[in-house]
XYZ file of C-alpha atoms in Angstrom:
591
model
C -34.216 23.065 10.241
C -35.868 19.675 9.573
C -36.443 17.703 12.744
C -35.392 14.035 13.094
C -38.852 12.586 12.512
C -39.367 14.532 9.320
C -35.900 13.543 8.101
C -36.633 9.883 8.628
C -40.056 10.208 6.954
C -38.574 12.043 3.944
C -35.853 9.479 3.595
C -38.368 6.634 3.695
C -40.421 8.244 0.948
C -37.260 8.834 -1.042
C -36.195 5.206 -0.702
C -39.560 3.994 -2.010
C -39.255 6.236 -5.014
C -35.680 5.103 -5.728
C -36.464 1.421 -5.396
C -39.433 1.741 -7.723
C -37.192 3.109 -10.512
C -35.759 0.618 -13.080
C -32.659 -1.019 -11.778
C -31.036 -0.554 -15.197
C -31.047 3.206 -14.499
C -28.349 2.576 -11.926
C -26.024 0.255 -13.739
C -22.325 0.853 -13.035
C -21.758 1.518 -16.754
C -24.114 4.474 -16.670
C -22.331 6.305 -13.831
C -19.071 8.249 -13.763
C -17.670 7.857 -10.232
C -16.482 11.438 -10.247
C -19.968 12.653 -11.261
C -21.469 10.620 -8.390
C -19.227 12.352 -5.949
C -19.874 15.799 -7.414
C -23.664 15.302 -7.325
C -24.022 13.559 -4.013
C -20.965 14.229 -1.861
C -20.465 10.506 -1.380
C -16.944 9.410 -0.447
C -16.525 5.680 -0.895
C -14.081 5.000 1.895
C -13.215 1.276 2.528
C -13.695 -0.446 5.838
C -10.795 0.097 8.238
C -8.064 -0.764 8.777
C -6.723 -0.356 5.222
C -3.291 -1.365 3.904
C -1.972 -0.524 0.470
C 0.624 -3.082 -0.769
C 3.911 -1.918 -2.226
C 5.055 -2.609 -5.736
C 7.684 -5.042 -4.456
C 5.054 -7.228 -2.865
C 3.525 -10.359 -4.565
C 1.903 -9.570 -7.935
C -0.528 -11.761 -9.839
C -0.497 -9.730 -13.031
C 0.251 -6.555 -14.954
C -2.122 -4.172 -16.695
C -1.191 -2.891 -20.190
C -3.153 -1.284 -23.050
C -3.430 -1.866 -26.780
C -2.229 -0.113 -28.937
C 0.967 -0.736 -26.998
C 3.736 1.546 -25.691
C 5.985 -1.497 -24.932
C 7.600 -4.207 -27.039
C 6.360 -7.748 -27.537
C 9.678 -8.939 -26.070
C 8.804 -7.215 -22.776
C 5.208 -8.539 -22.832
C 6.545 -12.061 -23.439
C 8.912 -11.853 -20.520
C 6.195 -10.611 -18.208
C 3.833 -13.343 -19.318
C 6.275 -16.009 -18.273
C 5.423 -15.409 -14.646
C 2.213 -13.353 -14.207
C -1.068 -12.790 -16.005
C -0.879 -10.007 -18.591
C -4.191 -8.144 -18.643
C -4.543 -6.225 -21.885
C -7.076 -3.446 -22.269
C -8.601 -3.461 -25.738
C -11.383 -1.359 -27.195
C -13.424 -4.171 -28.773
C -13.576 -7.890 -29.483
C -12.058 -7.187 -32.854
C -9.036 -5.566 -31.181
C -8.828 -8.524 -28.786
C -8.620 -10.935 -31.751
C -5.948 -8.800 -33.330
C -3.850 -8.808 -30.105
C -4.280 -12.586 -29.730
C -2.934 -13.105 -33.259
C 0.024 -10.808 -32.511
C 0.733 -12.526 -29.200
C 0.740 -15.920 -30.939
C 3.154 -14.604 -33.663
C 5.541 -13.346 -30.966
C 5.509 -16.506 -28.875
C 3.653 -15.005 -25.933
C 2.039 -17.541 -23.562
C -1.686 -17.036 -24.117
C -2.492 -19.105 -21.032
C -1.122 -16.159 -19.034
C -3.149 -13.541 -20.955
C -6.609 -12.079 -20.284
C -8.414 -9.055 -21.689
C -10.408 -6.118 -20.459
C -12.696 -4.667 -23.141
C -13.038 -0.962 -22.460
C -12.361 2.288 -24.322
C -9.095 4.146 -23.453
C -7.360 7.320 -24.457
C -3.694 6.404 -23.823
C -1.296 3.615 -22.871
C -0.164 5.123 -19.533
C -1.876 2.564 -17.331
C 0.361 3.491 -14.381
C -1.156 6.894 -14.254
C -4.824 5.955 -14.513
C -4.883 2.345 -13.437
C -6.531 1.000 -10.226
C -4.789 1.326 -6.859
C -5.101 -1.897 -4.911
C -5.680 -2.170 -1.180
C -6.557 -4.773 1.453
C -9.521 -3.615 3.589
C -10.595 -4.283 7.146
C -12.773 -7.009 5.710
C -9.521 -8.867 4.799
C -10.252 -8.642 1.109
C -8.756 -6.861 -1.871
C -10.311 -3.607 -3.037
C -9.759 -1.003 -5.766
C -9.403 2.644 -4.812
C -10.041 5.083 -7.616
C -9.305 8.811 -7.852
C -9.711 11.514 -10.521
C -7.030 11.094 -13.167
C -5.165 14.339 -13.641
C -5.536 14.413 -17.379
C -8.532 15.273 -19.603
C -8.884 11.625 -20.717
C -12.352 10.513 -19.696
C -12.054 6.926 -20.969
C -8.802 6.389 -19.092
C -10.510 7.757 -15.967
C -13.025 4.955 -16.100
C -10.551 2.097 -16.163
C -10.351 1.453 -12.370
C -14.155 1.077 -12.204
C -14.199 -1.095 -15.353
C -11.454 -3.326 -13.885
C -13.154 -3.629 -10.483
C -16.452 -4.615 -12.107
C -14.720 -7.085 -14.400
C -12.994 -8.744 -11.534
C -15.843 -8.415 -8.979
C -13.574 -6.512 -6.648
C -15.053 -4.000 -4.176
C -14.635 -0.439 -5.510
C -13.980 2.774 -3.584
C -13.630 6.331 -4.752
C -11.218 8.882 -3.259
C -12.120 12.514 -4.014
C -8.568 13.450 -4.984
C -6.950 14.366 -8.290
C -3.803 12.298 -8.747
C -1.725 10.134 -11.058
C -0.122 6.779 -10.375
C 3.268 7.900 -11.699
C 3.412 10.480 -8.932
C 2.933 7.987 -6.154
C 4.830 5.227 -4.395
C 4.313 3.422 -1.103
C 6.229 1.142 1.200
C 3.265 -1.157 1.993
C 3.360 -0.057 5.634
C 1.559 3.226 5.557
C 4.348 5.531 4.321
C 3.967 7.036 0.828
C 5.735 9.622 -1.323
C 4.689 12.073 -4.045
C 5.875 15.337 -5.376
C 4.087 18.544 -4.478
C 2.157 18.202 -7.711
C -0.549 16.588 -5.629
C -0.923 19.814 -3.706
C -1.090 22.063 -6.755
C -3.623 19.788 -8.493
C -6.007 19.857 -5.479
C -6.257 23.589 -4.699
C -9.596 23.102 -2.954
C -8.044 20.825 -0.347
C -5.661 21.679 2.507
C -2.579 19.581 3.013
C -4.235 18.168 6.117
C -7.320 17.167 4.156
C -5.224 15.478 1.547
C -3.442 13.554 4.248
C -6.773 12.516 5.759
C -7.969 11.218 2.355
C -4.801 9.179 2.070
C -5.294 7.806 5.507
C -8.961 6.956 5.107
C -8.632 5.315 1.744
C -5.108 3.910 1.594
C -4.066 3.534 5.259
C -1.285 6.098 4.787
C -0.156 7.562 8.134
C 2.969 9.383 6.798
C 2.729 11.150 3.438
C 6.010 12.641 2.251
C 5.118 15.378 -0.234
C 8.395 16.704 -1.670
C 9.499 19.254 -4.289
C 10.060 17.801 -7.756
C 13.763 17.691 -8.576
C 13.709 17.210 -12.348
C 12.382 20.620 -13.418
C 10.194 19.012 -16.013
C 6.497 19.562 -16.710
C 5.302 16.142 -15.495
C 6.572 16.333 -11.875
C 6.152 12.572 -11.251
C 8.103 10.858 -8.485
C 8.796 7.822 -10.659
C 10.924 9.973 -12.984
C 13.624 10.264 -10.329
C 12.965 7.945 -7.304
C 11.630 4.486 -6.492
C 11.013 2.288 -3.452
C 13.069 -0.948 -3.830
C 12.229 -2.198 -0.272
C 10.457 -0.773 2.789
C 13.722 0.911 3.839
C 15.496 1.391 0.540
C 14.880 4.174 -1.942
C 16.577 4.520 -5.312
C 17.276 8.114 -6.432
C 18.853 9.245 -9.639
C 22.367 10.642 -9.656
C 23.822 13.299 -11.958
C 27.270 14.988 -12.255
C 27.741 18.154 -10.268
C 27.637 20.177 -13.446
C 24.056 19.118 -14.166
C 21.422 21.787 -13.787
C 19.369 19.663 -11.323
C 22.283 18.467 -9.227
C 21.525 20.671 -6.156
C 17.855 19.764 -6.031
C 18.525 16.027 -6.450
C 21.124 15.993 -3.668
C 18.742 17.931 -1.454
C 16.201 15.154 -1.943
C 18.849 12.542 -1.080
C 19.674 14.432 2.165
C 16.005 14.657 3.012
C 15.284 10.950 2.612
C 18.448 9.864 4.399
C 17.204 11.873 7.402
C 13.737 10.262 7.358
C 12.760 7.146 9.311
C 11.500 4.063 7.441
C 8.786 1.747 8.636
C 11.525 -0.388 10.201
C 12.375 2.428 12.599
C 15.729 3.070 10.918
C 16.830 5.807 8.552
C 16.231 5.119 4.850
C 19.063 3.652 2.847
C 19.289 5.686 -0.352
C 20.942 3.995 -3.340
C 21.816 5.723 -6.590
C 21.636 5.101 -10.315
C 23.684 7.337 -12.632
C 21.648 9.316 -15.121
C 23.981 11.937 -16.631
C 21.858 12.513 -19.735
C 18.473 12.196 -17.966
C 18.122 8.484 -18.657
C 14.865 7.084 -17.201
C 16.508 4.327 -15.244
C 14.358 4.852 -12.130
C 11.205 4.284 -14.243
C 11.420 0.511 -13.847
C 8.848 -2.125 -13.039
C 9.213 -4.747 -10.244
C 7.202 -7.946 -10.825
C 7.923 -10.413 -8.028
C 11.568 -11.535 -8.492
C 12.126 -9.705 -11.759
C 12.987 -6.039 -12.346
C 12.359 -4.602 -15.804
C 14.679 -1.634 -16.391
C 14.420 0.785 -19.332
C 17.723 1.061 -21.174
C 18.757 3.502 -23.844
C 21.434 1.662 -25.834
C 24.215 3.849 -24.405
C 27.345 3.186 -22.389
C 25.555 3.960 -19.154
C 23.095 1.045 -19.407
C 25.431 -1.551 -17.916
C 26.114 0.590 -14.902
C 22.400 1.146 -14.351
C 21.766 -2.653 -14.432
C 24.570 -3.154 -11.971
C 23.161 -0.431 -9.657
C 19.900 -2.453 -9.425
C 21.765 -5.731 -8.959
C 23.826 -4.282 -6.113
C 20.726 -2.906 -4.461
C 18.530 -5.969 -5.058
C 20.632 -9.129 -4.733
C 18.802 -12.257 -5.807
C 16.479 -10.467 -8.225
C 16.680 -10.951 -12.020
C 17.436 -7.551 -13.522
C 16.387 -7.294 -17.164
C 16.961 -4.322 -19.483
C 14.571 -3.441 -22.322
C 14.813 -0.800 -25.015
C 11.810 1.147 -26.244
C 10.562 4.543 -27.126
C 11.640 5.843 -23.774
C 12.231 9.479 -22.802
C 13.342 10.992 -19.526
C 9.781 11.330 -18.282
C 8.208 8.225 -19.701
C 9.333 4.596 -19.763
C 8.386 1.113 -18.544
C 6.878 2.105 -15.229
C 4.583 4.689 -16.828
C 3.194 2.169 -19.337
C 2.543 -0.749 -17.029
C 0.619 -1.315 -13.782
C 1.273 -4.192 -11.473
C -1.765 -6.067 -10.148
C -1.406 -7.134 -6.532
C -1.964 -10.756 -5.744
C -5.456 -10.710 -4.233
C -4.719 -13.924 -2.347
C -1.212 -13.056 -1.298
C 0.479 -14.692 1.690
C 1.404 -11.610 3.645
C 4.318 -11.335 6.058
C 4.744 -8.227 8.172
C 7.944 -8.008 10.205
C 10.273 -5.419 11.712
C 13.793 -6.799 11.164
C 16.425 -7.106 13.827
C 19.300 -4.853 12.835
C 22.522 -3.591 14.291
C 23.624 -4.857 17.732
C 21.094 -7.168 19.332
C 21.125 -8.410 22.875
C 19.326 -11.330 24.508
C 19.323 -13.609 27.516
C 17.472 -16.601 26.002
C 18.019 -15.818 22.355
C 16.731 -13.388 19.759
C 12.970 -13.261 19.250
C 11.757 -13.080 15.670
C 8.099 -11.980 15.543
C 5.926 -11.549 12.485
C 2.303 -11.136 11.440
C 1.492 -13.753 8.811
C -1.869 -13.617 7.045
C -3.016 -15.763 4.129
C -5.470 -13.747 2.085
C -6.302 -16.976 0.255
C -8.235 -18.033 3.345
C -6.255 -21.278 3.384
C -4.399 -22.365 6.497
C -0.669 -22.015 6.936
C 1.505 -25.075 6.480
C 2.867 -24.891 10.034
C 5.759 -27.272 9.590
C 7.125 -25.150 6.776
C 6.532 -21.719 8.359
C 9.496 -20.489 10.291
C 12.859 -18.773 10.402
C 15.953 -19.731 8.482
C 19.087 -18.473 10.136
C 22.871 -18.870 10.114
C 25.959 -17.371 11.657
C 28.598 -15.676 9.481
C 28.577 -17.726 6.245
C 27.604 -21.070 7.724
C 24.806 -23.364 6.653
C 21.167 -22.439 7.131
C 19.212 -23.652 10.147
C 15.396 -23.770 10.420
C 13.212 -22.985 13.447
C 9.452 -23.456 13.154
C 7.458 -20.399 14.179
C 4.764 -20.765 16.865
C 1.380 -19.008 16.778
C 0.764 -16.334 19.406
C -2.836 -15.380 18.306
C -4.115 -12.529 16.145
C -1.978 -13.819 13.172
C 1.201 -13.266 15.139
C 3.995 -15.887 15.084
C 7.383 -16.030 16.679
C 10.565 -18.056 16.982
C 13.803 -17.685 18.943
C 17.195 -17.757 17.361
C 19.600 -19.239 19.870
C 21.890 -16.995 21.910
C 25.258 -16.357 20.201
C 28.647 -15.093 21.355
C 29.262 -11.368 21.242
C 30.323 -10.179 17.815
C 28.662 -13.050 15.944
C 26.983 -11.946 12.714
C 23.550 -13.538 12.364
C 21.638 -13.662 9.064
C 17.995 -14.704 8.907
C 14.832 -14.626 6.851
C 11.234 -15.711 7.467
C 9.624 -18.332 5.260
C 5.872 -19.127 5.135
C 3.695 -21.492 3.119
C -0.081 -21.968 2.966
C -2.463 -24.567 1.577
C -2.964 -22.484 -1.579
C 0.602 -23.475 -2.545
C 1.845 -19.958 -2.021
C 5.239 -19.516 -0.480
C 6.661 -16.176 0.646
C 9.685 -14.862 2.424
C 10.640 -11.791 4.415
C 12.577 -10.049 2.965
C 10.798 -10.900 -0.280
C 13.785 -12.435 -2.072
C 14.809 -14.526 0.976
C 18.305 -15.824 1.536
C 20.009 -13.667 -1.123
C 19.246 -10.509 0.840
C 18.662 -11.887 4.365
C 18.279 -9.590 7.413
C 21.482 -9.239 9.341
C 22.296 -8.353 12.974
C 25.262 -8.708 15.382
C 24.993 -10.489 18.729
C 26.002 -8.077 21.423
C 25.662 -7.815 25.237
C 22.757 -8.521 27.565
C 19.090 -7.778 27.153
C 19.168 -5.379 30.118
C 21.026 -2.863 27.922
C 17.782 -2.081 26.110
C 14.962 -0.450 28.102
C 11.400 -0.681 26.887
C 9.444 2.566 26.299
C 7.332 3.993 29.085
C 3.678 2.947 29.219
C 1.836 5.222 26.723
C -0.359 7.996 28.070
C -4.080 7.272 28.338
C -5.597 7.746 24.888
C -7.151 11.147 24.290
C -10.049 11.881 21.956
C -13.834 11.986 21.806
C -15.537 10.009 24.506
C -18.991 9.788 22.901
C -20.151 9.601 19.356
C -22.284 7.929 16.765
C -22.185 4.379 15.507
C -20.427 4.224 12.122
C -18.570 7.528 12.432
C -14.808 7.592 12.396
C -12.973 9.071 15.411
C -9.342 10.040 15.959
C -7.404 9.189 19.137
C -3.847 10.091 20.191
C -1.240 9.058 22.683
C 2.466 9.500 23.286
C 5.283 7.764 25.085
C 8.965 8.299 25.903
C 11.704 5.834 25.126
C 14.653 6.477 27.448
C 17.075 4.986 24.935
C 15.779 7.334 22.262
C 14.577 4.464 20.086
C 11.698 4.830 17.610
C 8.470 3.316 18.845
C 5.358 1.607 17.471
C 1.838 1.548 18.914
C -0.824 -1.198 19.084
C -4.417 -0.104 19.753
C -7.137 -2.266 21.398
C -10.566 -0.917 20.443
C -12.422 -3.247 22.814
C -14.793 -4.492 20.093
C -12.752 -7.474 19.126
C -10.509 -5.384 16.803
C -6.891 -4.429 17.243
C -4.870 -2.135 15.013
C -1.602 -3.355 13.432
C 1.606 -2.045 15.011
C 1.539 1.592 13.801
C 4.722 3.502 13.316
C 7.542 4.221 13.613
C 7.270 7.380 15.717
C 10.041 9.197 17.441
C 10.220 9.181 21.215
C 7.801 11.822 22.554
C 6.122 12.235 19.195
C 2.300 12.132 19.352
C 0.767 9.187 17.584
C -2.706 8.975 16.253
C -5.093 6.238 15.134
C -8.684 6.220 13.980
C -11.552 3.790 14.439
C -15.298 3.393 14.103
C -17.685 1.189 16.066
C -20.558 -0.626 14.415
C -22.558 -1.476 17.574
C -23.801 0.850 20.303
C -22.216 0.423 23.716
C -19.405 1.620 25.944
C -15.849 0.638 24.958
C -12.562 0.926 26.892
C -9.810 1.664 24.361
C -6.206 1.252 25.364
C -2.777 1.298 23.713
C 0.602 -0.247 24.217
C 4.069 0.542 22.664
C 7.201 -1.246 21.653
C 10.617 -0.098 20.509
C 12.420 -1.105 17.320
C 13.992 -4.024 19.245
C 10.619 -5.462 20.148
C 10.573 -4.467 23.832
C 6.932 -3.920 24.709
C 5.153 -1.920 27.389
C 2.067 -2.890 29.343
C -1.336 -1.513 28.279
C -2.142 2.130 29.004
C -4.929 3.310 31.207
C -8.172 2.813 29.270
C -10.378 5.574 27.859
C -14.125 4.948 27.998
C -15.922 5.774 24.797
C -19.718 5.527 24.508
C -21.597 4.921 21.307
C -25.275 5.662 22.208
C -28.175 4.548 20.027
C -28.602 6.716 16.992
C -31.977 8.438 16.446
C -31.806 6.819 12.991
C -29.843 3.578 12.639
C -27.909 4.593 9.574
C -25.148 2.066 9.642
C -27.218 -1.142 9.601
C -29.674 0.370 7.188
C -27.047 1.443 4.665
C -25.091 -1.811 5.000
C -28.215 -3.744 4.006
C -29.105 -1.297 1.257
C -25.636 -1.506 -0.230
C -25.628 -5.283 -0.107
C -28.994 -5.640 -1.785
C -28.771 -2.728 -4.268
C -25.139 -1.654 -4.591
C -25.660 0.787 -7.484
C -28.883 2.299 -6.176
C -27.062 2.777 -2.921
C -24.783 5.333 -4.500
C -27.605 7.653 -5.303
C -29.672 7.153 -2.155
C -26.784 7.525 0.261
C -25.673 10.814 -1.277
C -29.200 12.262 -1.189
C -29.663 11.061 2.399
C -26.440 12.805 3.452
C -27.664 16.048 1.911
C -30.959 15.797 3.850
C -29.294 14.881 7.101
C -26.995 17.885 6.830
C -29.954 20.291 6.684
């Protein structure tokens, strides 16, 4: 064993050696992120809490690759609204693409280029995964691409460097086509992710997803298509936080039983809204790739095959996504490879984010119906308060507007007036900020507004019981991540959400939903030594909150070696050298 003083001395000597080496030796271009992990054991987890946006959230662009796997007509349509980022292998290729874009009438003012070598055009599978970190900024999370294509595997790092976006590496083998998320911590993949990571337990995979992507519920399900690729986007797609599209086939189809079993499974699962998923269908009798579509803001790009089933597929999307523009495009599509596989949405890094649990079903109230939302402008610009509020109407009447009032911690609320029993109320939240961004919840606004029915008195809904005192480690080290748990009972049997107060100025988001009596967990790290009293409260799906739980005292004593502050400063000053030094330090400290 090496004692603490010797460890510190050895690390100091090591740091001097590393800092004396040429900085060019540590350029990002000279490092493969997978190699760094393999050599040093470094896991580049982002600062908590982490949220990974969904595909149906605001997008600023789309990532494609030349030579193309999609038509110029599709590129032209995408470039009408967002920035098309084209990966090219050289300046010469860039000039060729510019000429082709001009010839095909593509708006060059909405086109940029990333010069980097690639092996294929499946940007969905190897492209960057976007997150928002606890520092309230966009980040890129990378993983090991599950194909032997080393150039493709470097694209997330190349894009992050090109855009000056913080970069994090997740030590997991994966592919973007086998992944979808609701933007609220629930994600779905087929069990391919298990078979491609044999060295990791299911629990370890879940922990990686939680640490790097903020995923608290990871549905890993059997593949239903019986094909080699086993990607979720070949048969299912999130259309909204509580809506999943799943392919449909005739009962004579060889995959019918497996597909219907998947439908039954998801209809029995609880969405982030605390309600069962709504599963909608698109008919694919001949294995048409209709689920392999791309959502870019208010447009949906659907692969069509030039057959009699195309019109019904377009209508299925229109029925499920009222207010969106549904556009069909032909191409060299096959059942396992279409538009979604060959494009990658780029999340708006300055999005105006609205988080809200809709009122659904029968709603009671004494003074009205409270609409509460978290609204956060990642642009850093203030909200336009006079234009941020709730639009509502009864039955099919005209829309009324109520300005939302701030409650602190980015929370806003408004009260829809009390209505007679049986009245159907529609509403949506609208927000604007000084960056000229406007957003709605639901995303499309009035065309697919939230709906509830006025019913009875507020006393008919009972809040959950006060959660149990948090349980977990009561002492630890600054900078380490610790897991805490609690549970509550809702006498009405409603699903519940939890809010954690970490007593360091940070609160979690509302985490859930969880079933009544289901243990809920959350994780946190403290950056300053001291004693903290953590507590938790709960609310049901109707917004009825409890008081705070009894606190749990957690002590973070002074470390024998102040790693956190030291490494934060090292990373800030020498971000590339940090990768090497931190890994070696961890190896020494483990001895």
